[in-house]
Amino acid sequence: MPVIEVFIEDFRELLGRDVTIEELQKRLPMLGTSWEGESEEGFHLEVFPNRPDLLSIEGLTRAYASWTGAKTGLIDYPVKKSDYKVIVDKKTQKVRPWFVTAVIKNVDFDDPLIRSIIQMQEKLHMTHGRKRRKVAIGLHNLKPIEFPVTYTTKPPKFKFRPLGERFEKDLTWMLTEMKTGKEYAWTVEGFKEYPMILDKKGMVLSMPPIINGEYTRIDEVTSEIFIDITGTDLKAITEVLNVICTTLADRGTEIHEVHNHYPDGTVLTTPNLQPWVMELDNKYVNHTLGYEFTPKQSAEELEKMGHGTKIKGDIIHVSIPSYRADIMHPIDLVEDIAIAYDYDNFEPEIPPISSPAGEDPKEVFSRGLRNFLVGFGLLEVVTFMMSNRDKLFTRMCLPEEPICETSNPKMEAYDSLRNRLLPSLIEIISFNKHHPYPQNIYEVDDVVVIDPSTETGAKTKRRLSIVLCHARANFSEVKALMKGLLDNLALKAEVEEGGWDCFIDGRRFIAKVGSEPLCWAGEIKPEVLEAWDVEMPVAALEMDIDHLFRLVYMES
Amino acid sequence: MILVPLWGRLVRPMNPKEVAMQLHENERKVLLELKERGTATTEKLALHTGLSRDAVEKASGWAETKGVVSFKEKVSQFFTLTEEGNKYAKKGLPEVNLRNLLVHGAQEIGSLKKTFEGINIALAWSRRNGWANIDKGRIELTEKGRDITDLVEDRLLKTLYKSESVEGSVFTDTERDIIEQLIKRKLVIKSEHMDKSVAITKFGKEVIPELESTKGVRIITQLTPEMLANKEWKNAVFQRYDVSLPAPSVTPGKRHFISQIIDYIRRFWVELGFKEMTGDYLELSFWNFDALYQPQDHPARDLADTFYMKTPYKGHLPDPKMVEQVKLTHENGWTTGSKGWQYKWDPEVAARNCLRTHGTGMSVNQIAKLKPEDLPGKFFSVGRVFRNETIDWNHLAEFYQTDGIVVGEGVTFRDMKGYLKAYMEGLGVKKFRFRPGYFPYTEMSMEAEVWNEERGIWNELFGAGMFRPEVVKPLLGLDVPVLAWGPGFDRLVMQSYKVNTIKELYSNDIGLLRRAKLWME
């Protein structure tokens, strides 16, 4: 989630009062942000991705002023009529179809505003913009631009002078040689022609979402700007445009509309900073929050979140500001009321609901088993589910089998799910060579195996593994242990020679109850111990607990 | 693990009778032996008590802690002739032989070099000792050389020659200096011997009569089945132990502390009236994300955080009717009253398998299984979840979460605070708060935070919220309030067990497991 830096002086100036860091540290989190600590000239704040309007200091101050009661209710953001015209070429529709724009006049680009705009633009690109692929923002000096502006595409050989370069370069050069080009080339990968914004004279404003042209460079004397937002999702780019325009409007600028002509004949006039209306039933508010707000109280709380309200009986007509992209259901307004009233002010309560309770029977069984095994002097371990082929097969001298494997692991050591428990326990023994022996350990936990009959094609299975490791660990000891366990569950197993290849031939067995195998056991091969760098004999078993559970559970 | 009996150490003034009863058989033997001798080396004691020297030393050590003997270790030096030393002992040292020759008058060096054995050594040492002078090719004794009455070197060699080795204390200081010289000349070698001797103390002497009064009485150290069988114990006395002595701890078989805490958490939820739900680690993206109303391009679904499966790559979507409802809700809000995310929902993305990134997939799976007559219901789960992380001291690819949901008409935001307050208090958290948070699938969203006294800041502990209608209605068919939460508990376990890193928590270090305290709640 994005973290912004807020300069406390800028915040105070916009708020119009001498707020302290202590107050903000205490209060801002309750507005729905996360305090990330003080910085040299202010503080760092994490803003939730559903509130892009808080990414600028202007937006944050606006929300804080209203929430603390200084300036509540809906703010009107007028948009001036104009003749600015933009043409969206058909060629863009297959690569980056959406384009919205605005003109802002009377801008005073002082340091705080530049800082705020650059930070907001960067954070919007990362989060809402999904690293510029979904949304890309371009700010231009309006002065040199001759309308209509055209949004089109150009072949890779097309040349223009990109921002920060002295000469014209072709588009391929920009994608392969420039820093931003290389960073964002993936967003236009596979395109035959690249998106391009030009004015009437054919001068380049921008190659979105890569780089702007030098032609419309903004500097400290710029007082009128043209904003372009391109992207793959109209809803997202509109939200971003509204957030930027309202931020600039808070600085006393004038917003002018632009008419965007789409190839199908549609004309989108942007920005549209008009609020939209949602109806909220006050009964729904109280029903959800467990409270008894009057409609008037609810409306007051909503105004503290910047909404406009009109009450008609139990129904509140809420005018939602254009920058609040996150409101999509009345429940979002209920949350706004809860935040406005302050989460701290809701008394906790436990409702008198009676419903059947209890643990999962297999978990109860597993716990019984875990407690019982302690009686043998065994130490329980809790190991990772994730493993890899080397640990599961190569080091265990076991033949490779299909297992559940991830496609994008960050670490090779943990790229698959284990299909046996035993390798995890041997690994623990290999980590603990510096501790005294005997090291007799066990675990009752899950493994995952391939099973095409399930929804995912994999199945979780519960296993028990016991590893006995000391100078005299042997076959009889582990067999006696299994017998002790089964005797106590009133079960008798048929023991057959054979089983897993990690055990010494002639000193291993499979125990069956009925036709299904229940347990595999024996003395671990020296080859396996060598592969794990274990210098102490090991006798071990692994048991199918799902099977054991069925045997015991069915009987009782 | 077998407990070995330990013998006593004097920790407070005791009476002779009590101490006498604390003495082991071997200690009694040593002490009685010292009654006459007062002091004796362990060697001698071994000889006379019939015990091994090792046993004598151990017994004397124990006896010393009880104040009845004092134990002294003395280092003795022994000197022995080398082979060359032996030769000179027989033939005489060259310089002594030369001196004895020169007593009869001066000699020409030239002729001596031809006839005198070891002339170079003789000349060197004569000069160093100041016995002789060389003048114009002639050598003659000095006054010192002529007046020697005691040829110490010669005498010492002869003394050493007589016995195999001689203890150093018999020599005078002058003699010791000469011996050091002989050692340098490699004629004599020195060896050291540790001599341990034991002396009876004043208190020890007071104990003796007590010992003698019980002489012949059988003192029992370890009671044996034989003694019980032949009733020998009836006429015997039990050696008394000093019960204040430290004993080694027995390392028992034991449950892992994480597993003990999981048991506790299960019991906690059950006591609050919750029913357990279980699920699989490998889940459809549909359950992990889509059913939770997470848009398909949401950053949380990125490869960076989620393990997607290579095998099995994808699965089958569940009930088509429900899937269609989920799809429509994403696209336009369906009948939930929402605007939806307004994008084209792709069933292929939802069919992709992943490792569950939270336990919340189990919760929505549970909701999908519920029928209206099952409501209200309270459910919990405890299990591992997975994050595609690079593992370091503070990050693991898998850890535990305990998810909970309360489904039912009339459950409220305040109820959620109530349950979570109970959970925090149940885990012993004293200072905590709930602040607004953000999750795509909850509204109200809430972050539970715990006060970090050391750093003076709030630490995020877990997220919670009420499922959005866009989550509940497509799965259940009804818009019913659902409270949901998904706390991890690693941080609390770390605090409780004074473990500094998450990695250590899951290290299965056997030393740590053996000494970790029991979770007794």
PDB file of N, CA and C in Angstrom, chain B residues 20-98:
ATOM      1  N   ALA B  20      28.132 -38.117  59.781  1.00  0.00           N
ATOM      2  CA  ALA B  20      28.530 -39.528  59.688  1.00  0.00           C
ATOM      3  C   ALA B  20      27.523 -40.304  58.845  1.00  0.00           C
ATOM      4  N   MET B  21      26.249 -39.969  58.992  1.00  0.00           N
ATOM      5  CA  MET B  21      25.216 -40.686  58.251  1.00  0.00           C
ATOM      6  C   MET B  21      25.137 -40.284  56.782  1.00  0.00           C
ATOM      7  N   GLN B  22      25.775 -39.166  56.493  1.00  0.00           N
ATOM      8  CA  GLN B  22      25.772 -38.734  55.086  1.00  0.00           C
ATOM      9  C   GLN B  22      26.918 -39.330  54.295  1.00  0.00           C
ATOM     10  N   LEU B  23      27.845 -39.960  55.018  1.00  0.00           N
ATOM     11  CA  LEU B  23      29.043 -40.435  54.311  1.00  0.00           C
ATOM     12  C   LEU B  23      28.759 -41.717  53.544  1.00  0.00           C
ATOM     13  N   HIS B  24      29.240 -41.724  52.346  1.00  0.00           N
ATOM     14  CA  HIS B  24      29.148 -42.916  51.503  1.00  0.00           C
ATOM     15  C   HIS B  24      30.163 -43.929  52.008  1.00  0.00           C
ATOM     16  N   GLU B  25      29.945 -45.134  51.687  1.00  0.00           N
ATOM     17  CA  GLU B  25      30.831 -46.212  52.138  1.00  0.00           C
ATOM     18  C   GLU B  25      32.296 -45.884  51.867  1.00  0.00           C
ATOM     19  N   ASN B  26      32.587 -45.410  50.686  1.00  0.00           N
ATOM     20  CA  ASN B  26      33.984 -45.115  50.326  1.00  0.00           C
ATOM     21  C   ASN B  26      34.549 -43.968  51.156  1.00  0.00           C
ATOM     22  N   GLU B  27      33.691 -42.986  51.449  1.00  0.00           N
ATOM     23  CA  GLU B  27      34.148 -41.874  52.278  1.00  0.00           C
ATOM     24  C   GLU B  27      34.492 -42.395  53.681  1.00  0.00           C
ATOM     25  N   ARG B  28      33.685 -43.291  54.164  1.00  0.00           N
ATOM     26  CA  ARG B  28      33.940 -43.863  55.510  1.00  0.00           C
ATOM     27  C   ARG B  28      35.277 -44.570  55.539  1.00  0.00           C
ATOM     28  N   LYS B  29      35.561 -45.329  54.491  1.00  0.00           N
ATOM     29  CA  LYS B  29      36.823 -46.067  54.430  1.00  0.00           C
ATOM     30  C   LYS B  29      38.009 -45.119  54.482  1.00  0.00           C
ATOM     31  N   VAL B  30      37.889 -44.048  53.676  1.00  0.00           N
ATOM     32  CA  VAL B  30      39.001 -43.087  53.613  1.00  0.00           C
ATOM     33  C   VAL B  30      39.200 -42.424  54.977  1.00  0.00           C
ATOM     34  N   LEU B  31      38.095 -42.036  55.563  1.00  0.00           N
ATOM     35  CA  LEU B  31      38.202 -41.315  56.833  1.00  0.00           C
ATOM     36  C   LEU B  31      38.783 -42.210  57.931  1.00  0.00           C
ATOM     37  N   LEU B  32      38.326 -43.452  57.989  1.00  0.00           N
ATOM     38  CA  LEU B  32      38.838 -44.384  59.012  1.00  0.00           C
ATOM     39  C   LEU B  32      40.330 -44.632  58.801  1.00  0.00           C
ATOM     40  N   GLU B  33      40.733 -44.690  57.554  1.00  0.00           N
ATOM     41  CA  GLU B  33      42.144 -44.918  57.236  1.00  0.00           C
ATOM     42  C   GLU B  33      42.992 -43.744  57.729  1.00  0.00           C
ATOM     43  N   LEU B  34      42.386 -42.534  57.651  1.00  0.00           N
ATOM     44  CA  LEU B  34      43.134 -41.335  58.034  1.00  0.00           C
ATOM     45  C   LEU B  34      43.185 -41.141  59.556  1.00  0.00           C
ATOM     46  N   LYS B  35      42.386 -41.918  60.259  1.00  0.00           N
ATOM     47  CA  LYS B  35      42.349 -41.777  61.726  1.00  0.00           C
ATOM     48  C   LYS B  35      43.749 -41.923  62.305  1.00  0.00           C
ATOM     49  N   GLU B  36      44.462 -42.951  61.869  1.00  0.00           N
ATOM     50  CA  GLU B  36      45.808 -43.204  62.379  1.00  0.00           C
ATOM     51  C   GLU B  36      46.835 -42.304  61.693  1.00  0.00           C
ATOM     52  N   ARG B  37      46.713 -42.194  60.371  1.00  0.00           N
ATOM     53  CA  ARG B  37      47.763 -41.545  59.598  1.00  0.00           C
ATOM     54  C   ARG B  37      47.699 -40.016  59.621  1.00  0.00           C
ATOM     55  N   GLY B  38      46.522 -39.484  59.814  1.00  0.00           N
ATOM     56  CA  GLY B  38      46.393 -38.021  59.777  1.00  0.00           C
ATOM     57  C   GLY B  38      46.382 -37.511  58.342  1.00  0.00           C
ATOM     58  N   THR B  39      47.484 -37.748  57.633  1.00  0.00           N
ATOM     59  CA  THR B  39      47.573 -37.323  56.245  1.00  0.00           C
ATOM     60  C   THR B  39      48.079 -38.507  55.431  1.00  0.00           C
ATOM     61  N   ALA B  40      47.618 -38.641  54.210  1.00  0.00           N
ATOM     62  CA  ALA B  40      48.147 -39.684  53.334  1.00  0.00           C
ATOM     63  C   ALA B  40      47.890 -39.305  51.888  1.00  0.00           C
ATOM     64  N   THR B  41      48.763 -39.758  51.024  1.00  0.00           N
ATOM     65  CA  THR B  41      48.511 -39.523  49.603  1.00  0.00           C
ATOM     66  C   THR B  41      47.376 -40.441  49.173  1.00  0.00           C
ATOM     67  N   THR B  42      46.747 -40.048  48.095  1.00  0.00           N
ATOM     68  CA  THR B  42      45.649 -40.891  47.599  1.00  0.00           C
ATOM     69  C   THR B  42      46.176 -42.258  47.176  1.00  0.00           C
ATOM     70  N   GLU B  43      47.413 -42.241  46.753  1.00  0.00           N
ATOM     71  CA  GLU B  43      48.030 -43.504  46.341  1.00  0.00           C
ATOM     72  C   GLU B  43      48.063 -44.478  47.522  1.00  0.00           C
ATOM     73  N   LYS B  44      48.535 -43.942  48.626  1.00  0.00           N
ATOM     74  CA  LYS B  44      48.638 -44.788  49.816  1.00  0.00           C
ATOM     75  C   LYS B  44      47.249 -45.200  50.291  1.00  0.00           C
ATOM     76  N   LEU B  45      46.334 -44.269  50.247  1.00  0.00           N
ATOM     77  CA  LEU B  45      44.975 -44.585  50.692  1.00  0.00           C
ATOM     78  C   LEU B  45      44.379 -45.692  49.827  1.00  0.00           C
ATOM     79  N   ALA B  46      44.672 -45.607  48.539  1.00  0.00           N
ATOM     80  CA  ALA B  46      44.165 -46.638  47.643  1.00  0.00           C
ATOM     81  C   ALA B  46      44.713 -48.002  48.057  1.00  0.00           C
ATOM     82  N   LEU B  47      45.983 -47.967  48.336  1.00  0.00           N
ATOM     83  CA  LEU B  47      46.660 -49.208  48.712  1.00  0.00           C
ATOM     84  C   LEU B  47      46.016 -49.823  49.961  1.00  0.00           C
ATOM     85  N   HIS B  48      45.719 -48.957  50.938  1.00  0.00           N
ATOM     86  CA  HIS B  48      45.257 -49.491  52.222  1.00  0.00           C
ATOM     87  C   HIS B  48      43.753 -49.700  52.315  1.00  0.00           C
ATOM     88  N   THR B  49      43.002 -48.979  51.536  1.00  0.00           N
ATOM     89  CA  THR B  49      41.544 -49.175  51.617  1.00  0.00           C
ATOM     90  C   THR B  49      41.067 -50.227  50.631  1.00  0.00           C
ATOM     91  N   GLY B  50      41.936 -50.539  49.673  1.00  0.00           N
ATOM     92  CA  GLY B  50      41.520 -51.525  48.664  1.00  0.00           C
ATOM     93  C   GLY B  50      40.640 -50.911  47.580  1.00  0.00           C
ATOM     94  N   LEU B  51      40.465 -49.588  47.630  1.00  0.00           N
ATOM     95  CA  LEU B  51      39.689 -48.925  46.563  1.00  0.00           C
ATOM     96  C   LEU B  51      40.628 -48.533  45.423  1.00  0.00           C
ATOM     97  N   SER B  52      40.067 -48.250  44.285  1.00  0.00           N
ATOM     98  CA  SER B  52      40.912 -47.743  43.213  1.00  0.00           C
ATOM     99  C   SER B  52      41.305 -46.303  43.553  1.00  0.00           C
ATOM    100  N   ARG B  53      42.373 -45.825  42.910  1.00  0.00           N
ATOM    101  CA  ARG B  53      42.808 -44.482  43.238  1.00  0.00           C
ATOM    102  C   ARG B  53      41.728 -43.459  42.825  1.00  0.00           C
ATOM    103  N   ASP B  54      41.090 -43.787  41.735  1.00  0.00           N
ATOM    104  CA  ASP B  54      40.020 -42.922  41.239  1.00  0.00           C
ATOM    105  C   ASP B  54      38.890 -42.815  42.269  1.00  0.00           C
ATOM    106  N   ALA B  55      38.523 -43.976  42.821  1.00  0.00           N
ATOM    107  CA  ALA B  55      37.448 -43.995  43.824  1.00  0.00           C
ATOM    108  C   ALA B  55      37.858 -43.232  45.070  1.00  0.00           C
ATOM    109  N   VAL B  56      39.139 -43.364  45.459  1.00  0.00           N
ATOM    110  CA  VAL B  56      39.643 -42.648  46.638  1.00  0.00           C
ATOM    111  C   VAL B  56      39.545 -41.143  46.395  1.00  0.00           C
ATOM    112  N   GLU B  57      39.943 -40.756  45.189  1.00  0.00           N
ATOM    113  CA  GLU B  57      39.923 -39.322  44.887  1.00  0.00           C
ATOM    114  C   GLU B  57      38.509 -38.768  44.905  1.00  0.00           C
ATOM    115  N   LYS B  58      37.564 -39.507  44.293  1.00  0.00           N
ATOM    116  CA  LYS B  58      36.169 -39.058  44.289  1.00  0.00           C
ATOM    117  C   LYS B  58      35.644 -38.956  45.714  1.00  0.00           C
ATOM    118  N   ALA B  59      35.883 -40.043  46.497  1.00  0.00           N
ATOM    119  CA  ALA B  59      35.372 -40.076  47.868  1.00  0.00           C
ATOM    120  C   ALA B  59      35.988 -38.940  48.690  1.00  0.00           C
ATOM    121  N   SER B  60      37.279 -38.686  48.493  1.00  0.00           N
ATOM    122  CA  SER B  60      37.938 -37.611  49.239  1.00  0.00           C
ATOM    123  C   SER B  60      37.344 -36.256  48.853  1.00  0.00           C
ATOM    124  N   GLY B  61      37.032 -36.131  47.571  1.00  0.00           N
ATOM    125  CA  GLY B  61      36.413 -34.894  47.090  1.00  0.00           C
ATOM    126  C   GLY B  61      35.079 -34.659  47.780  1.00  0.00           C
ATOM    127  N   TRP B  62      34.235 -35.715  47.806  1.00  0.00           N
ATOM    128  CA  TRP B  62      32.930 -35.560  48.475  1.00  0.00           C
ATOM    129  C   TRP B  62      33.130 -35.251  49.950  1.00  0.00           C
ATOM    130  N   ALA B  63      34.080 -36.009  50.566  1.00  0.00           N
ATOM    131  CA  ALA B  63      34.313 -35.858  52.005  1.00  0.00           C
ATOM    132  C   ALA B  63      34.778 -34.440  52.331  1.00  0.00           C
ATOM    133  N   GLU B  64      35.546 -33.868  51.416  1.00  0.00           N
ATOM    134  CA  GLU B  64      36.024 -32.504  51.648  1.00  0.00           C
ATOM    135  C   GLU B  64      34.854 -31.524  51.710  1.00  0.00           C
ATOM    136  N   THR B  65      33.855 -31.728  50.814  1.00  0.00           N
ATOM    137  CA  THR B  65      32.709 -30.805  50.815  1.00  0.00           C
ATOM    138  C   THR B  65      31.936 -30.910  52.121  1.00  0.00           C
ATOM    139  N   LYS B  66      32.107 -32.027  52.821  1.00  0.00           N
ATOM    140  CA  LYS B  66      31.405 -32.171  54.106  1.00  0.00           C
ATOM    141  C   LYS B  66      32.287 -31.730  55.266  1.00  0.00           C
ATOM    142  N   GLY B  67      33.490 -31.304  54.948  1.00  0.00           N
ATOM    143  CA  GLY B  67      34.348 -30.710  55.966  1.00  0.00           C
ATOM    144  C   GLY B  67      35.099 -31.718  56.822  1.00  0.00           C
ATOM    145  N   VAL B  68      35.117 -32.990  56.457  1.00  0.00           N
ATOM    146  CA  VAL B  68      35.802 -33.964  57.307  1.00  0.00           C
ATOM    147  C   VAL B  68      37.253 -34.189  56.889  1.00  0.00           C
ATOM    148  N   VAL B  69      37.591 -33.890  55.704  1.00  0.00           N
ATOM    149  CA  VAL B  69      38.996 -33.968  55.281  1.00  0.00           C
ATOM    150  C   VAL B  69      39.333 -32.695  54.514  1.00  0.00           C
ATOM    151  N   SER B  70      40.628 -32.445  54.376  1.00  0.00           N
ATOM    152  CA  SER B  70      41.033 -31.409  53.428  1.00  0.00           C
ATOM    153  C   SER B  70      41.913 -32.085  52.405  1.00  0.00           C
ATOM    154  N   PHE B  71      41.809 -31.607  51.240  1.00  0.00           N
ATOM    155  CA  PHE B  71      42.365 -32.283  50.089  1.00  0.00           C
ATOM    156  C   PHE B  71      43.468 -31.387  49.560  1.00  0.00           C
ATOM    157  N   LYS B  72      44.680 -31.931  49.417  1.00  0.00           N
ATOM    158  CA  LYS B  72      45.768 -31.098  48.936  1.00  0.00           C
ATOM    159  C   LYS B  72      46.362 -31.721  47.696  1.00  0.00           C
ATOM    160  N   GLU B  73      46.663 -30.829  46.771  1.00  0.00           N
ATOM    161  CA  GLU B  73      47.329 -31.325  45.572  1.00  0.00           C
ATOM    162  C   GLU B  73      48.703 -30.717  45.532  1.00  0.00           C
ATOM    163  N   LYS B  74      49.737 -31.556  45.411  1.00  0.00           N
ATOM    164  CA  LYS B  74      51.102 -31.046  45.406  1.00  0.00           C
ATOM    165  C   LYS B  74      51.796 -31.576  44.165  1.00  0.00           C
ATOM    166  N   VAL B  75      52.568 -30.677  43.530  1.00  0.00           N
ATOM    167  CA  VAL B  75      53.300 -31.114  42.349  1.00  0.00           C
ATOM    168  C   VAL B  75      54.734 -31.464  42.766  1.00  0.00           C
ATOM    169  N   SER B  76      55.201 -32.702  42.524  1.00  0.00           N
ATOM    170  CA  SER B  76      56.593 -33.079  42.829  1.00  0.00           C
ATOM    171  C   SER B  76      57.360 -33.207  41.535  1.00  0.00           C
ATOM    172  N   GLN B  77      58.684 -32.866  41.661  1.00  0.00           N
ATOM    173  CA  GLN B  77      59.523 -33.016  40.468  1.00  0.00           C
ATOM    174  C   GLN B  77      60.450 -34.202  40.657  1.00  0.00           C
ATOM    175  N   PHE B  78      60.664 -34.912  39.587  1.00  0.00           N
ATOM    176  CA  PHE B  78      61.565 -36.062  39.608  1.00  0.00           C
ATOM    177  C   PHE B  78      62.617 -35.886  38.544  1.00  0.00           C
ATOM    178  N   PHE B  79      63.862 -36.315  38.883  1.00  0.00           N
ATOM    179  CA  PHE B  79      64.973 -36.162  37.928  1.00  0.00           C
ATOM    180  C   PHE B  79      65.537 -37.516  37.579  1.00  0.00           C
ATOM    181  N   THR B  80      65.858 -37.693  36.308  1.00  0.00           N
ATOM    182  CA  THR B  80      66.355 -38.979  35.811  1.00  0.00           C
ATOM    183  C   THR B  80      67.500 -38.699  34.846  1.00  0.00           C
ATOM    184  N   LEU B  81      68.492 -39.587  34.799  1.00  0.00           N
ATOM    185  CA  LEU B  81      69.607 -39.410  33.856  1.00  0.00           C
ATOM    186  C   LEU B  81      69.175 -39.793  32.459  1.00  0.00           C
ATOM    187  N   THR B  82      69.727 -39.056  31.483  1.00  0.00           N
ATOM    188  CA  THR B  82      69.523 -39.495  30.097  1.00  0.00           C
ATOM    189  C   THR B  82      70.588 -40.538  29.803  1.00  0.00           C
ATOM    190  N   GLU B  83      70.550 -41.036  28.585  1.00  0.00           N
ATOM    191  CA  GLU B  83      71.538 -42.039  28.202  1.00  0.00           C
ATOM    192  C   GLU B  83      72.955 -41.468  28.293  1.00  0.00           C
ATOM    193  N   GLU B  84      73.041 -40.179  27.818  1.00  0.00           N
ATOM    194  CA  GLU B  84      74.346 -39.529  27.860  1.00  0.00           C
ATOM    195  C   GLU B  84      74.777 -39.278  29.309  1.00  0.00           C
ATOM    196  N   GLY B  85      73.777 -38.897  30.118  1.00  0.00           N
ATOM    197  CA  GLY B  85      74.032 -38.665  31.537  1.00  0.00           C
ATOM    198  C   GLY B  85      74.552 -39.937  32.198  1.00  0.00           C
ATOM    199  N   ASN B  86      73.962 -41.038  31.840  1.00  0.00           N
ATOM    200  CA  ASN B  86      74.395 -42.342  32.365  1.00  0.00           C
ATOM    201  C   ASN B  86      75.862 -42.598  32.051  1.00  0.00           C
ATOM    202  N   LYS B  87      76.232 -42.257  30.810  1.00  0.00           N
ATOM    203  CA  LYS B  87      77.597 -42.481  30.338  1.00  0.00           C
ATOM    204  C   LYS B  87      78.574 -41.680  31.196  1.00  0.00           C
ATOM    205  N   TYR B  88      78.229 -40.395  31.408  1.00  0.00           N
ATOM    206  CA  TYR B  88      79.138 -39.550  32.190  1.00  0.00           C
ATOM    207  C   TYR B  88      79.170 -39.954  33.657  1.00  0.00           C
ATOM    208  N   ALA B  89      78.013 -40.468  34.118  1.00  0.00           N
ATOM    209  CA  ALA B  89      77.993 -40.909  35.511  1.00  0.00           C
ATOM    210  C   ALA B  89      79.029 -42.021  35.721  1.00  0.00           C
ATOM    211  N   LYS B  90      79.165 -42.847  34.710  1.00  0.00           N
ATOM    212  CA  LYS B  90      80.140 -43.943  34.812  1.00  0.00           C
ATOM    213  C   LYS B  90      81.566 -43.434  34.575  1.00  0.00           C
ATOM    214  N   LYS B  91      81.765 -42.653  33.482  1.00  0.00           N
ATOM    215  CA  LYS B  91      83.115 -42.260  33.084  1.00  0.00           C
ATOM    216  C   LYS B  91      83.576 -40.960  33.720  1.00  0.00           C
ATOM    217  N   GLY B  92      82.656 -40.232  34.272  1.00  0.00           N
ATOM    218  CA  GLY B  92      83.005 -38.909  34.797  1.00  0.00           C
ATOM    219  C   GLY B  92      82.781 -37.849  33.739  1.00  0.00           C
ATOM    220  N   LEU B  93      82.440 -36.624  34.182  1.00  0.00           N
ATOM    221  CA  LEU B  93      82.209 -35.532  33.240  1.00  0.00           C
ATOM    222  C   LEU B  93      83.539 -35.089  32.646  1.00  0.00           C
ATOM    223  N   PRO B  94      83.580 -34.720  31.377  1.00  0.00           N
ATOM    224  CA  PRO B  94      84.859 -34.355  30.743  1.00  0.00           C
ATOM    225  C   PRO B  94      85.598 -33.269  31.505  1.00  0.00           C
ATOM    226  N   GLU B  95      84.870 -32.191  31.935  1.00  0.00           N
ATOM    227  CA  GLU B  95      85.580 -31.105  32.594  1.00  0.00           C
ATOM    228  C   GLU B  95      86.117 -31.535  33.958  1.00  0.00           C
ATOM    229  N   VAL B  96      85.435 -32.465  34.609  1.00  0.00           N
ATOM    230  CA  VAL B  96      85.920 -32.958  35.907  1.00  0.00           C
ATOM    231  C   VAL B  96      87.174 -33.813  35.683  1.00  0.00           C
ATOM    232  N   ASN B  97      87.090 -34.657  34.649  1.00  0.00           N
ATOM    233  CA  ASN B  97      88.263 -35.486  34.320  1.00  0.00           C
ATOM    234  C   ASN B  97      89.468 -34.601  33.990  1.00  0.00           C
ATOM    235  N   LEU B  98      89.197 -33.518  33.221  1.00  0.00           N
ATOM    236  CA  LEU B  98      90.295 -32.616  32.844  1.00  0.00           C
ATOM    237  C   LEU B  98      90.881 -31.959  34.081  1.00  0.00           C
TER     238      LEU B  98
END
